[in-house]
Tab-separated table of C-alpha atoms in Angstrom:
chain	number	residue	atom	x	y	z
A	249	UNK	CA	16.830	-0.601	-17.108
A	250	UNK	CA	17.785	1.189	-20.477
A	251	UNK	CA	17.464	5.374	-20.212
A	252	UNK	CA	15.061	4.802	-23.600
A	253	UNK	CA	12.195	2.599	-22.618
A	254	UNK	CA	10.814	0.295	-25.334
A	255	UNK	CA	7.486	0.525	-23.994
A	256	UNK	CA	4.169	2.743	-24.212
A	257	UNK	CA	1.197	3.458	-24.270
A	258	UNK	CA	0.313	1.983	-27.843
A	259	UNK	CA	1.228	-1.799	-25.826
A	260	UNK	CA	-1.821	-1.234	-24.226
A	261	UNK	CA	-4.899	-2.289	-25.806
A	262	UNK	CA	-8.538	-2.071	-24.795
A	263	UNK	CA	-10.931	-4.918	-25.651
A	264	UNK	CA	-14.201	-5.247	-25.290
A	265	UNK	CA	-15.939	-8.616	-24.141
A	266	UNK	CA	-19.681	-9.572	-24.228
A	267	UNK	CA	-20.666	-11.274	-21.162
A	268	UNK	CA	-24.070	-12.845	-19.615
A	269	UNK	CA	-26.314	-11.172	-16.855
A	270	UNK	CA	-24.930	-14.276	-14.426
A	271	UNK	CA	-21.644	-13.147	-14.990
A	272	UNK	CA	-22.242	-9.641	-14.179
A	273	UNK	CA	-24.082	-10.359	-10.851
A	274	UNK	CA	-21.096	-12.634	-9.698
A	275	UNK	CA	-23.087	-15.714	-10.026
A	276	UNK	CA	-19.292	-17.483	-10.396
A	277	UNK	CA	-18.724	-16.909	-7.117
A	278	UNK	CA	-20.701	-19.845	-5.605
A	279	UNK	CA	-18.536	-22.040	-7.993
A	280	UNK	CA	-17.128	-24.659	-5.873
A	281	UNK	CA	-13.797	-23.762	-7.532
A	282	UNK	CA	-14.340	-20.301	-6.607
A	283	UNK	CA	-16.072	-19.674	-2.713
A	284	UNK	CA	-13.557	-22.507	-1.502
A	285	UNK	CA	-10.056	-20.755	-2.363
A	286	UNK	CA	-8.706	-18.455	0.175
A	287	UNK	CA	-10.495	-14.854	1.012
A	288	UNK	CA	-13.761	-15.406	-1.018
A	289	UNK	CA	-15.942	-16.535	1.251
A	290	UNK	CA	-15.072	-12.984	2.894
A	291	UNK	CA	-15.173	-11.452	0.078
A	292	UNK	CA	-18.598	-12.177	-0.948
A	293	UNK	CA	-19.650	-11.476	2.324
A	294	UNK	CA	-17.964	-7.528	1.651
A	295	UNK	CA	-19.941	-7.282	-1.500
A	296	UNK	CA	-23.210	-8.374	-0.383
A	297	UNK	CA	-23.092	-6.036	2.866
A	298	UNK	CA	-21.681	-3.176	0.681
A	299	UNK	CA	-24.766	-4.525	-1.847
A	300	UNK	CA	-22.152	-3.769	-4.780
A	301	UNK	CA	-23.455	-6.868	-6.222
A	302	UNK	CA	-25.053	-6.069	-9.374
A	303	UNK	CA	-29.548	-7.052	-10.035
A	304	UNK	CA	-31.219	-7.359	-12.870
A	305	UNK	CA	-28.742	-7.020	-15.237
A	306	UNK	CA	-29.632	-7.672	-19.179
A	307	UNK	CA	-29.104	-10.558	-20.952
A	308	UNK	CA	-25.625	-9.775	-22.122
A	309	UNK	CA	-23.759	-6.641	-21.515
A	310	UNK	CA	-20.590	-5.346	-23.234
A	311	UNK	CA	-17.605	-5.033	-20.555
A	312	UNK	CA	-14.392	-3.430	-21.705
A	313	UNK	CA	-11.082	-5.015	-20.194
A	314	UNK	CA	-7.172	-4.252	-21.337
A	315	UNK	CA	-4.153	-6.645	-22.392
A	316	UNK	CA	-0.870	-5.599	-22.404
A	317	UNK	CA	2.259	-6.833	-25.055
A	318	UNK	CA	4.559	-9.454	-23.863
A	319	UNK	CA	7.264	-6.940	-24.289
A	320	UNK	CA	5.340	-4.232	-21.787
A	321	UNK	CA	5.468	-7.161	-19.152
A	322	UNK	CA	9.217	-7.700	-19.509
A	323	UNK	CA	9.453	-3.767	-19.415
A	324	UNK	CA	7.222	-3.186	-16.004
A	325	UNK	CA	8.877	-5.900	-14.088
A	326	UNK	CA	12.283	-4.652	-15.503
A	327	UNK	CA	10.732	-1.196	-14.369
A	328	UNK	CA	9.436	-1.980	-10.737
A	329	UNK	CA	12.642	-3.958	-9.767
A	330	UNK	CA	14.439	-0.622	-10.693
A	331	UNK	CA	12.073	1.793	-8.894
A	332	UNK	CA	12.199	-0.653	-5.895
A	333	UNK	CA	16.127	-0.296	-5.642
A	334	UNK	CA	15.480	3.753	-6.104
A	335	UNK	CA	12.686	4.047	-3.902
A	336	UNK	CA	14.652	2.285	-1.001
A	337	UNK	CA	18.112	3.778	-1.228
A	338	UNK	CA	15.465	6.807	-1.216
A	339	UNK	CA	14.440	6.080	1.953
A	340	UNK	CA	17.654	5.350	3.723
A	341	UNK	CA	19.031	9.137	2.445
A	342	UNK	CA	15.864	10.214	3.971
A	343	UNK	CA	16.340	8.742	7.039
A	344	UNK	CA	19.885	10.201	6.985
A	345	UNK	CA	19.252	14.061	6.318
A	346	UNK	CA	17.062	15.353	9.544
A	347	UNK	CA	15.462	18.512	6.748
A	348	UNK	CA	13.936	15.651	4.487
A	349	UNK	CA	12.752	13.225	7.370
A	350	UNK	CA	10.997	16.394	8.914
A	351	UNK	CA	8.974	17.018	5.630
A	352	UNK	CA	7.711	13.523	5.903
A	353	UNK	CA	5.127	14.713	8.774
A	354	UNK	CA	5.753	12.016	11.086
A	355	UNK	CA	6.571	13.347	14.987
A	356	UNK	CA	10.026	13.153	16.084
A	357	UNK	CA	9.472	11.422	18.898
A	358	UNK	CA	8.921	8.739	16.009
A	359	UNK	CA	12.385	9.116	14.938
A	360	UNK	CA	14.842	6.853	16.617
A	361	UNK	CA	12.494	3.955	16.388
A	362	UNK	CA	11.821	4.480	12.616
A	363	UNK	CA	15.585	4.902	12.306
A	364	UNK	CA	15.908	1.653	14.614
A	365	UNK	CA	13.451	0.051	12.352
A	366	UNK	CA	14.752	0.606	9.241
A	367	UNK	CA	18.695	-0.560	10.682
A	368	UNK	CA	17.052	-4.164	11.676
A	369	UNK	CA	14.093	-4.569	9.304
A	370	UNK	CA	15.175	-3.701	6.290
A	371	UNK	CA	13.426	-6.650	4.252
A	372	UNK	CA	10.222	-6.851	6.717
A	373	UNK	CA	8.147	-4.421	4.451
A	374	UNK	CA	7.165	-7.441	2.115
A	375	UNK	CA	4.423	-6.048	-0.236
A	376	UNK	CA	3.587	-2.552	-2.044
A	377	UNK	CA	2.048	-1.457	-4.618
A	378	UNK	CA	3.467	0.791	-7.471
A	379	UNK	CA	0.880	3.246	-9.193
A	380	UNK	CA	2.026	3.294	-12.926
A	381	UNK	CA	1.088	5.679	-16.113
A	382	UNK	CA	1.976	3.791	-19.252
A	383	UNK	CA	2.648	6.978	-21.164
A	384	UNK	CA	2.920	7.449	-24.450
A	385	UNK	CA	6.748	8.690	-23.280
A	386	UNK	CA	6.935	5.026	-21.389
A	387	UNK	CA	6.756	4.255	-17.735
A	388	UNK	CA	6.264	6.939	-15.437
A	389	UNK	CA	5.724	5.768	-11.739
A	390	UNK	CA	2.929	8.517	-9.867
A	391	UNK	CA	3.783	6.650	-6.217
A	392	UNK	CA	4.211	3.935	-3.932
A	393	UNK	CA	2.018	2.247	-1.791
A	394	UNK	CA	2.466	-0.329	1.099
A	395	UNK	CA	-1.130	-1.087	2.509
A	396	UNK	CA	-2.250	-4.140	1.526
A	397	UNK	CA	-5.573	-3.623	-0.290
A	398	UNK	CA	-5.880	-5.270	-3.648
A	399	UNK	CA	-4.356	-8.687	-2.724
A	400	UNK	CA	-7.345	-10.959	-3.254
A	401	UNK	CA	-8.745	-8.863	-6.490
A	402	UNK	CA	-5.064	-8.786	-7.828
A	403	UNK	CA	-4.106	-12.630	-7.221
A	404	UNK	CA	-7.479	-14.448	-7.329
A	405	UNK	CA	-10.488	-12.167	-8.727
A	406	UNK	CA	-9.422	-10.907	-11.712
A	407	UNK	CA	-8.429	-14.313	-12.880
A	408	UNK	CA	-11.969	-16.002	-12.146
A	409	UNK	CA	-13.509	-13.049	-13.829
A	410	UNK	CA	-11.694	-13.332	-17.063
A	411	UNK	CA	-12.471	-17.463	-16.834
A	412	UNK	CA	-16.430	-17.359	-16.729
A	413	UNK	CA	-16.326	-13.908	-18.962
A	414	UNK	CA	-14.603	-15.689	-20.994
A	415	UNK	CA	-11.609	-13.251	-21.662
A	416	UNK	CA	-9.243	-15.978	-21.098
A	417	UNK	CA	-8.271	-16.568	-24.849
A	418	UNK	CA	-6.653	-13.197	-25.600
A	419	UNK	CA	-4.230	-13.712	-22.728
A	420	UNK	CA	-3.358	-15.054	-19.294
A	421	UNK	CA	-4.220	-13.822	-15.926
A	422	UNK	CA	-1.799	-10.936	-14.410
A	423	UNK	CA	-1.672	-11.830	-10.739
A	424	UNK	CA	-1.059	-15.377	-11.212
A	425	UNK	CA	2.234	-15.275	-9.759
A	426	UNK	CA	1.395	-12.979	-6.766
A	427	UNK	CA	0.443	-15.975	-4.018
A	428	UNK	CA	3.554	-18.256	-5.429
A	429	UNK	CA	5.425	-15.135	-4.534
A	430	UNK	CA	3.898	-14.500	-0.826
A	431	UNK	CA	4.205	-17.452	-0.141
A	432	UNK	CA	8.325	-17.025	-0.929
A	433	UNK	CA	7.865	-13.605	1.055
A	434	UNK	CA	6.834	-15.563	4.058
A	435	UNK	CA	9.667	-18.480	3.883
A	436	UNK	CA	12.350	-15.698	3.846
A	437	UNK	CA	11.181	-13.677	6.821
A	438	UNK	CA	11.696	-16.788	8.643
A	439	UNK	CA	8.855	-15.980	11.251
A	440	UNK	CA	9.313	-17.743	14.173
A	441	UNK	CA	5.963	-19.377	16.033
A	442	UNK	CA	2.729	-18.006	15.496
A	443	UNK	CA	1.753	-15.134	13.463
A	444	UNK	CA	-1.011	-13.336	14.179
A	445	UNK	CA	-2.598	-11.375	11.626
A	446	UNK	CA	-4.780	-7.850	12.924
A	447	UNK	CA	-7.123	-6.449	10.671
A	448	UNK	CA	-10.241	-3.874	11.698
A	449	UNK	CA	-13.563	-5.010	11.916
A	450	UNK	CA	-14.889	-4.916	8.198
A	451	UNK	CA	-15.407	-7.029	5.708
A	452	UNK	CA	-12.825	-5.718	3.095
A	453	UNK	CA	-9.889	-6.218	5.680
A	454	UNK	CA	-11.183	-9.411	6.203
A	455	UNK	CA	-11.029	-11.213	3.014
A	456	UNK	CA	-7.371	-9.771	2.925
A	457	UNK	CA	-6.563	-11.038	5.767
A	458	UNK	CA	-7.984	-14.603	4.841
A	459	UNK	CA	-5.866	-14.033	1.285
A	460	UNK	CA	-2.742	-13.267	3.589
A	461	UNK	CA	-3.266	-15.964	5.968
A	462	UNK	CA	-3.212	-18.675	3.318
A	463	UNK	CA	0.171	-17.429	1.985
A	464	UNK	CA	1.985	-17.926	5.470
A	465	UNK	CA	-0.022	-21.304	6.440
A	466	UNK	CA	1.617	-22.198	2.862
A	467	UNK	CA	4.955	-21.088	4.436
A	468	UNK	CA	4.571	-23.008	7.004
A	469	UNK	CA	4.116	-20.259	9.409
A	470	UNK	CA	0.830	-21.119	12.161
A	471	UNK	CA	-1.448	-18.189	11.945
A	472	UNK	CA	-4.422	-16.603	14.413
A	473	UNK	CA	-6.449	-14.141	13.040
A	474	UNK	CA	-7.876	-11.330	15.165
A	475	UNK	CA	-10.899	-9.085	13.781
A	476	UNK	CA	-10.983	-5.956	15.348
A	477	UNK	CA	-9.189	-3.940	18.292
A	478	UNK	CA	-6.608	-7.052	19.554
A	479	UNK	CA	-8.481	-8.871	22.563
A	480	UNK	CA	-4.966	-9.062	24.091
A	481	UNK	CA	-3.625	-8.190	27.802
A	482	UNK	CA	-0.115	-7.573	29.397
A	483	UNK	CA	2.043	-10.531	31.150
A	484	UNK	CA	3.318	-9.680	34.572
A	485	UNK	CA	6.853	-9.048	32.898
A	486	UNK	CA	5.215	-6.587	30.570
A	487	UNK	CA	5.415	-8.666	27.477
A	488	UNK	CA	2.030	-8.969	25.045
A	489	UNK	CA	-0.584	-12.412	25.093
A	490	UNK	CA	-3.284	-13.227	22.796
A	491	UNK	CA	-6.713	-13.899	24.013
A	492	UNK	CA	-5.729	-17.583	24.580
A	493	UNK	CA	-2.699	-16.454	26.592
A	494	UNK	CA	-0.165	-17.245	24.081
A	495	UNK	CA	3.049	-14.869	23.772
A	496	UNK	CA	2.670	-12.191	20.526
A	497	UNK	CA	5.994	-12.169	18.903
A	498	UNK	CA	4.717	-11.654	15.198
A	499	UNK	CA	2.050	-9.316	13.911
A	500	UNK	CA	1.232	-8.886	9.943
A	501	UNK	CA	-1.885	-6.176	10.111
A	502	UNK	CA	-4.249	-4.421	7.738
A	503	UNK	CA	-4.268	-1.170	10.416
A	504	UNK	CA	-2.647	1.497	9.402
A	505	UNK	CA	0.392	2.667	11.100
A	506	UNK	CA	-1.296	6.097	11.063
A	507	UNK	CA	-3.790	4.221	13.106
A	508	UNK	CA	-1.451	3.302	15.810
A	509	UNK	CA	0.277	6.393	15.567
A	510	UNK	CA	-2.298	8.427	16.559
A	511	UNK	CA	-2.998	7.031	19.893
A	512	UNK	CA	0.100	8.223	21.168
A	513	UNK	CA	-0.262	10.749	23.589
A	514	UNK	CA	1.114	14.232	22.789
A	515	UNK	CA	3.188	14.119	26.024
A	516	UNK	CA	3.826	10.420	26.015
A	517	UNK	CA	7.380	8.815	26.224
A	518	UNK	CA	7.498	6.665	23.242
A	519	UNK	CA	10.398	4.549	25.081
A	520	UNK	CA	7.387	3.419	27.514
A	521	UNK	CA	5.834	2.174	24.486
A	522	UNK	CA	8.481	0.788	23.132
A	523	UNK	CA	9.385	-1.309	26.396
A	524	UNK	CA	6.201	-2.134	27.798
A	525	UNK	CA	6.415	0.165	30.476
A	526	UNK	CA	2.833	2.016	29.042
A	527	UNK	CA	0.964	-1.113	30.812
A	528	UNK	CA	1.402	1.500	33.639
A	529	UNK	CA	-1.289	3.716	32.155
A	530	UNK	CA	-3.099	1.517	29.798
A	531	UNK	CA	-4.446	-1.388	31.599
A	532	UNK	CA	-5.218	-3.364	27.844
A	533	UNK	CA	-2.786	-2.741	25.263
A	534	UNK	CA	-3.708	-0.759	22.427
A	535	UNK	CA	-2.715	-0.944	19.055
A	536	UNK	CA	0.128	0.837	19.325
A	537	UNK	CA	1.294	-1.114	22.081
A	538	UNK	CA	1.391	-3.775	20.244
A	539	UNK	CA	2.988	-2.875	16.666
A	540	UNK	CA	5.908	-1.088	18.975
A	541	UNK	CA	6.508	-3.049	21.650
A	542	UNK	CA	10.247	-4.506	21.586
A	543	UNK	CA	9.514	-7.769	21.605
A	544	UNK	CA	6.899	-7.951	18.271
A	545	UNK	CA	7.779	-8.459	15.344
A	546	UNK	CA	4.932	-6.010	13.328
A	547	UNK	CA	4.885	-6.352	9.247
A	548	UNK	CA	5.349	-4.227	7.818
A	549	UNK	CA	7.380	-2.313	10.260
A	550	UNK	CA	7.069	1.256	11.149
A	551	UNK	CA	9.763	2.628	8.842
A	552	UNK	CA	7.116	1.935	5.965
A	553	UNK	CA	5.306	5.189	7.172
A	554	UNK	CA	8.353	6.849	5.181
A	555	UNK	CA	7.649	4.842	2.012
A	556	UNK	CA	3.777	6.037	2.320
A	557	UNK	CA	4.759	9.731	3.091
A	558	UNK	CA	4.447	11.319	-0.050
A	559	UNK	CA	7.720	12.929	0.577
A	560	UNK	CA	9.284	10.309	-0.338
A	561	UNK	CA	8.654	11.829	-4.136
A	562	UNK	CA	10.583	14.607	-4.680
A	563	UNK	CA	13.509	12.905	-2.655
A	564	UNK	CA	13.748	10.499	-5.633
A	565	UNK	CA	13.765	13.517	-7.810
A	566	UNK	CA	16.385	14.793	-6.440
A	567	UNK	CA	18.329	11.762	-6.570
A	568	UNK	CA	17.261	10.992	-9.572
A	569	UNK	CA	16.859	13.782	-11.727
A	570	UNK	CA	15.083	13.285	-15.422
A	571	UNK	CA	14.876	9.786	-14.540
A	572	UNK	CA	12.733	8.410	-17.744
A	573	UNK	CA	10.874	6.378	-14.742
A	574	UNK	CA	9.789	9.541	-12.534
A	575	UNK	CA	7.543	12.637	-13.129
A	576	UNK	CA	8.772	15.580	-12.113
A	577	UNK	CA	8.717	16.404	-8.505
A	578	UNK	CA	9.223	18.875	-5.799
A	579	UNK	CA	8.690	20.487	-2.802
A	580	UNK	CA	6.747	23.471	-3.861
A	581	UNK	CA	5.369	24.772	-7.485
A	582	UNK	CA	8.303	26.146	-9.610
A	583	UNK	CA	7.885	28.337	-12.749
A	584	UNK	CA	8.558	24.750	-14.783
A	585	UNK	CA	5.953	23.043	-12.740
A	586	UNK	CA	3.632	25.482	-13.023
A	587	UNK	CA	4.114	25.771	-16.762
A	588	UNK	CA	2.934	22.148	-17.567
A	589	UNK	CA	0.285	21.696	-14.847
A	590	UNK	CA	0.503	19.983	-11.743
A	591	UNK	CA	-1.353	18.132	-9.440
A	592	UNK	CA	-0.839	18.476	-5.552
A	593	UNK	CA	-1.258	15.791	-3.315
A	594	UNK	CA	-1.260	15.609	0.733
A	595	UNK	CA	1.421	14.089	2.364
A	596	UNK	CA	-0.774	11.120	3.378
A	597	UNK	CA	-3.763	9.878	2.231
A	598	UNK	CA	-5.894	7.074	0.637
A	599	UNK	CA	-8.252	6.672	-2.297
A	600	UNK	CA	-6.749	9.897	-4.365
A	601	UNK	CA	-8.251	12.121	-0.862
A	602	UNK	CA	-7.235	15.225	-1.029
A	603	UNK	CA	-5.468	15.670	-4.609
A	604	UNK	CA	-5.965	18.597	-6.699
A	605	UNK	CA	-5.092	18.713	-10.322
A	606	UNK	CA	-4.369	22.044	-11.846
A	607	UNK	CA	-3.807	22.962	-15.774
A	608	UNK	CA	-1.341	24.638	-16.843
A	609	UNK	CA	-0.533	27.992	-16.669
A	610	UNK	CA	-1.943	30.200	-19.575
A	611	UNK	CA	-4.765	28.134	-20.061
A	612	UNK	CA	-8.370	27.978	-18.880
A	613	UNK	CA	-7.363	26.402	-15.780
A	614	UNK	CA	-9.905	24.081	-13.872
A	615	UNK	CA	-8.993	22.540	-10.597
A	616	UNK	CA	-10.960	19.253	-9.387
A	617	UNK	CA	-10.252	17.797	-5.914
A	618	UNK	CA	-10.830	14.184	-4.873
A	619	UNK	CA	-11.725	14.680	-1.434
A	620	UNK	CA	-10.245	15.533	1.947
A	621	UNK	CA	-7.245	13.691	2.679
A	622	UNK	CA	-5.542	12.338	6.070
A	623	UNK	CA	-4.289	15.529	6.853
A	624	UNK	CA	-4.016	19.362	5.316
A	625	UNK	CA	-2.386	19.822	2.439
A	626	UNK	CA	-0.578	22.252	0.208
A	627	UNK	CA	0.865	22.393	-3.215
A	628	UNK	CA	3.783	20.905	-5.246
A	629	UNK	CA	4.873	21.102	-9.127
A	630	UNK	CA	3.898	19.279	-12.067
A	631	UNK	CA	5.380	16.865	-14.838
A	632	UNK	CA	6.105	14.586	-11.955
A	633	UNK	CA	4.917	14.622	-8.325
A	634	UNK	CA	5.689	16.761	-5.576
A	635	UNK	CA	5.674	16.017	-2.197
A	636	UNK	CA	4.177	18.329	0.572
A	637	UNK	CA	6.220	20.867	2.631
A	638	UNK	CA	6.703	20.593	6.106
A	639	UNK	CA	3.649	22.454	7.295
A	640	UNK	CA	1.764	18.845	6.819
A	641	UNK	CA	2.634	16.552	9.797
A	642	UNK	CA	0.450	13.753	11.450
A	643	UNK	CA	1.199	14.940	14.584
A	644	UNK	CA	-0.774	18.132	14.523
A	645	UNK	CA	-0.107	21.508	12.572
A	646	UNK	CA	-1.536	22.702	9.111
A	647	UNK	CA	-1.020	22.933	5.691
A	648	UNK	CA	1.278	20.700	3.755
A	649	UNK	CA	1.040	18.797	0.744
A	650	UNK	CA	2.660	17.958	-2.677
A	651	UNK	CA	1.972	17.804	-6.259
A	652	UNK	CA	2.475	16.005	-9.771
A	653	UNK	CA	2.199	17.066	-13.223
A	654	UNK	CA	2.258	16.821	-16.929
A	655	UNK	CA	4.865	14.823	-18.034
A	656	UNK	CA	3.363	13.926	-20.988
A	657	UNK	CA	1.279	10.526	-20.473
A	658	UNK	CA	-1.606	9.265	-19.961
A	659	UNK	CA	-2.466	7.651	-16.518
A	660	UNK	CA	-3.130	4.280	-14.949
C-alpha cells in the first residue's frame, strides 16, 4: 500500500434515513426472505430473549447510517490485506523471541504447542476482525480480533436492514461478499469428514454458529452442531466421539480459547492433554480436551491466542515503526506517549473491558474506564496502542496491560 494514503475521514459520510415504526421493531424479520436464510431464526430468538426488540415505536423515526467512497473501499481492502501480512509475520517474530511471547500472558506450558500450532496451521485461523479509525490522517488500525461475533449482522443483517429501511439507493450492502468468501475459506482448509461446530449455550453463539454452519455445508463439508459443554466421551484408544459415537477430527467453535485454557490444571502435564492420556483423570472430556487433543483439528487453532493478546501491538510497532497504518505503540507510557494521550488496554479482553483512556499531559486530564477486563491490567503509551507488560498473564499473577493514543483521528 502507498506510505501516503488517499483516504480519510472526509470519505465517510453520515446520512440520515426516515424509517417506519415496523421497521424499527424488526417486523422484516418474519419476511419469508428473511427468517429462512441461515442464522435468523436464531437470531430472532437472541433478540426476543435479550427483549432488545424495540415496542411502541412512533410512526416514523429518523435513523442515521454511514456510506463510504468507492475509493475508501479500494483503500481498506488494500489496507487490511497489508495489515494481515504485518500482523502475521508479527506473530511468527513473536513466537521466535521467548521476551515478547512471555508478555503475551499465556503460560509456558502453552508454549511448544502454540509454537507446534503455528508450524502446521498456519492458514487454519480463517476469520478476524480488524478494528479501524478512518482518521482524518487515513487508516489507522486500533487491533485485531479473531472471535467470531459479528458474522450474521456483518454478512446478512445489515443488508436486510438497509432493504426494508430503504437505504438501499445511496449504496450497496458491505458484507455482501463475506459468505461467498467463507464459503472459499472452507474449500481451502480441505476438512476432511464431519465438522463439528461447538458453541456455548446462548442464543448469540447460536445464530453464529447456524451463519457458520451454512458456509461449510456450502463447502461441502457435513456439519453437527453441539450447543453447550460437548456431550462427547473417550474411545478405548483414547481418541474423542460425539454423542452418536462418531470420531471428532474437526472442531470450528465459538468458545474461547481462554475458555479452554483455563481448565488446565496448574500442575497438569499439558502433553497428557495433548495425547489423550488426561482420560486418566477426567472421565468426560472437557473442552480443552478436545480443542488440544492430537488428533482434532480445532479452528481456529490455539496459536490465535497470540493474535488476540494485545501484545501483539507494540510488536508491530516495533517492526513497523511510523507505519501510516499503526498508532503508536508500546510496552509502557513514554514521555511521547504521554504527551499526546493514551489509552491503556489489558492484555485480553472483550467488549472495550478494561480500557482506560487518558488525555494528554498538561491538560485537564479525565480518565473513563470501560469495565473490568479478562484479566489485570496496566498501562501503555498513546498515538497508537500499547500492549501490556508482562505482569498480565492468564495463568495467574497481576497487573499488566497496554495502551493507545492520539494519533490524530477520529475512531471507528
Amino acid at each position: 500500500m502507498p506510505q501516503n494514503q488517499s483516504c480519510s475521514s472526509s470519505d465517510l459520510k453520515v446520512h440520515v434515513a426516515q424509517i417506519t415504526g415496523d421497521v424499527v421493531e424488526f417486523k422484516w424479520l418474519d419476511q419469508p426472505d428473511v427468517i429462512d436464510q441461515p442464522g435468523m431464526k436464531e437470531y430472532k430468538a437472541y433478540l426476543t430473549t435479550h427483549q432488545l426488540i424495540p415496542v411502541g415505536a412512533p410512526a416514523t423515526s429518523n435513523v442515521p447510517f454511514f456510506s463510504l467512497t468507492n475509493n475508501a473501499e479500494v483503500e481498506l481492502d488494500n489496507a487490511a490485506v497489508e495489515l494481515h501480512k504485518m500482523i502475521m509475520h508479527a506473530t511468527e517474530y513473536t513466537l521466535n523471541n521467548n521476551d515478547l511471547f512471555n508478555k503475551c500472558g499465556l503460560p509456558a506450558k502453552l508454549w511448544p504447542v502454540i509454537r507446534s500450532s503455528f508450524k502446521s496451521a498456519p492458514s487454519d485461523c480463517m476469520i478476524g476482525r480488524l478494528d479501524i479509525a478512518l482518521a482524518e490522517n487515513g487508516i489507522k488500525m486500533y487491533e485485531w480480533n479473531t472471535n467470531p461475533g459479528m458474522l450474521l449482522e456483518c454478512g446478512t443483517v445489515q443488508g436486510i436492514f438497509a432493504k426494508y429501511a430503504g437505504m438501499g439507493k445511496i449504496g450497496k450492502d458491505a458484507g455482501e461478499r463475506l459468505f461467498p468468501q467463507l464459503v472459499k475459506a472452507w474449500q481451502s482448509l480441505q476438512v476432511k469428514g464431519t465438522l463439528h461446530l461447538l458453541h456455548d449455550d446462548n442464543e448469540e453463539e447460536a445464530f453464529c454458529a447456524a451463519y457458520m454452519k451454512a458456509a461449510a455445508e456450502q463447502a461441502g463439508i457435513p456439519c453437527k452442531v453441539v450447543r453447550g459443554l460437548p456431550n462427547f466421551s473417550w474411545t478405548a484408544s483414547g481418541q474423542i466421539q460425539d454423542a452418536d459415537g462418531e470420531a471428532v477430527h474437526t472442531v470450528w467453535k465459538t468458545w474461547s480459547w481462554l475458555t479452554a485454557v483455563k481448565q488446565l490444571a496448574a500442575d497438569e502435564n499439558i502433553d497428557d492433554v495433548v495425547s489423550g492420556s488426561s482420560r486418566a483423570y477426567t472421565p468426560t472430556p472437557r473442552l480443552v480436551d478436545v480443542m488440544l487433543h492430537h488428533s482434532v483439528r480445532t479452528v481456529p487453532p490455539i496459536w490465535s491466542l497470540v493474535l488476540s493478546s494485545k501484545a501483539l501491538l507494540p510488536v508491530l510497532w516495533q517492526l513497523y515503526p511510523n507505519h501510516p497504518l499503526l498508532l503508536r505503540t508500546a510496552f509502557s507510557i513514554t514521555p511521547q506517549l504521554r504527551a499526546s494521550g493514551y489509552a491503556a488496554k489489558p492484555v485480553f479482553g472483550r467488549a472495550g473491558a478494561g480500557i482506560t483512556l487518558h488525555a494528554p499531559a498538561g491538560t485537564s486530564e479525565q480518565q473513563a474506564t470501560s469495565g473490568a477486563p479478562d484479566v489485570p491490567q496496566s498501562s501503555g503509551g498513546g498515538e497508537g496502542v500499547a500492549a501490556p507488560d508482562t505482569s498480565q498473564r492468564i495463568d495467574g499473577g497481576d497487573g499488566g496491560g497496554g495502551s493507545s493514543g492520539g494519533g490524530g483521528g477520529g475512531g471507528g
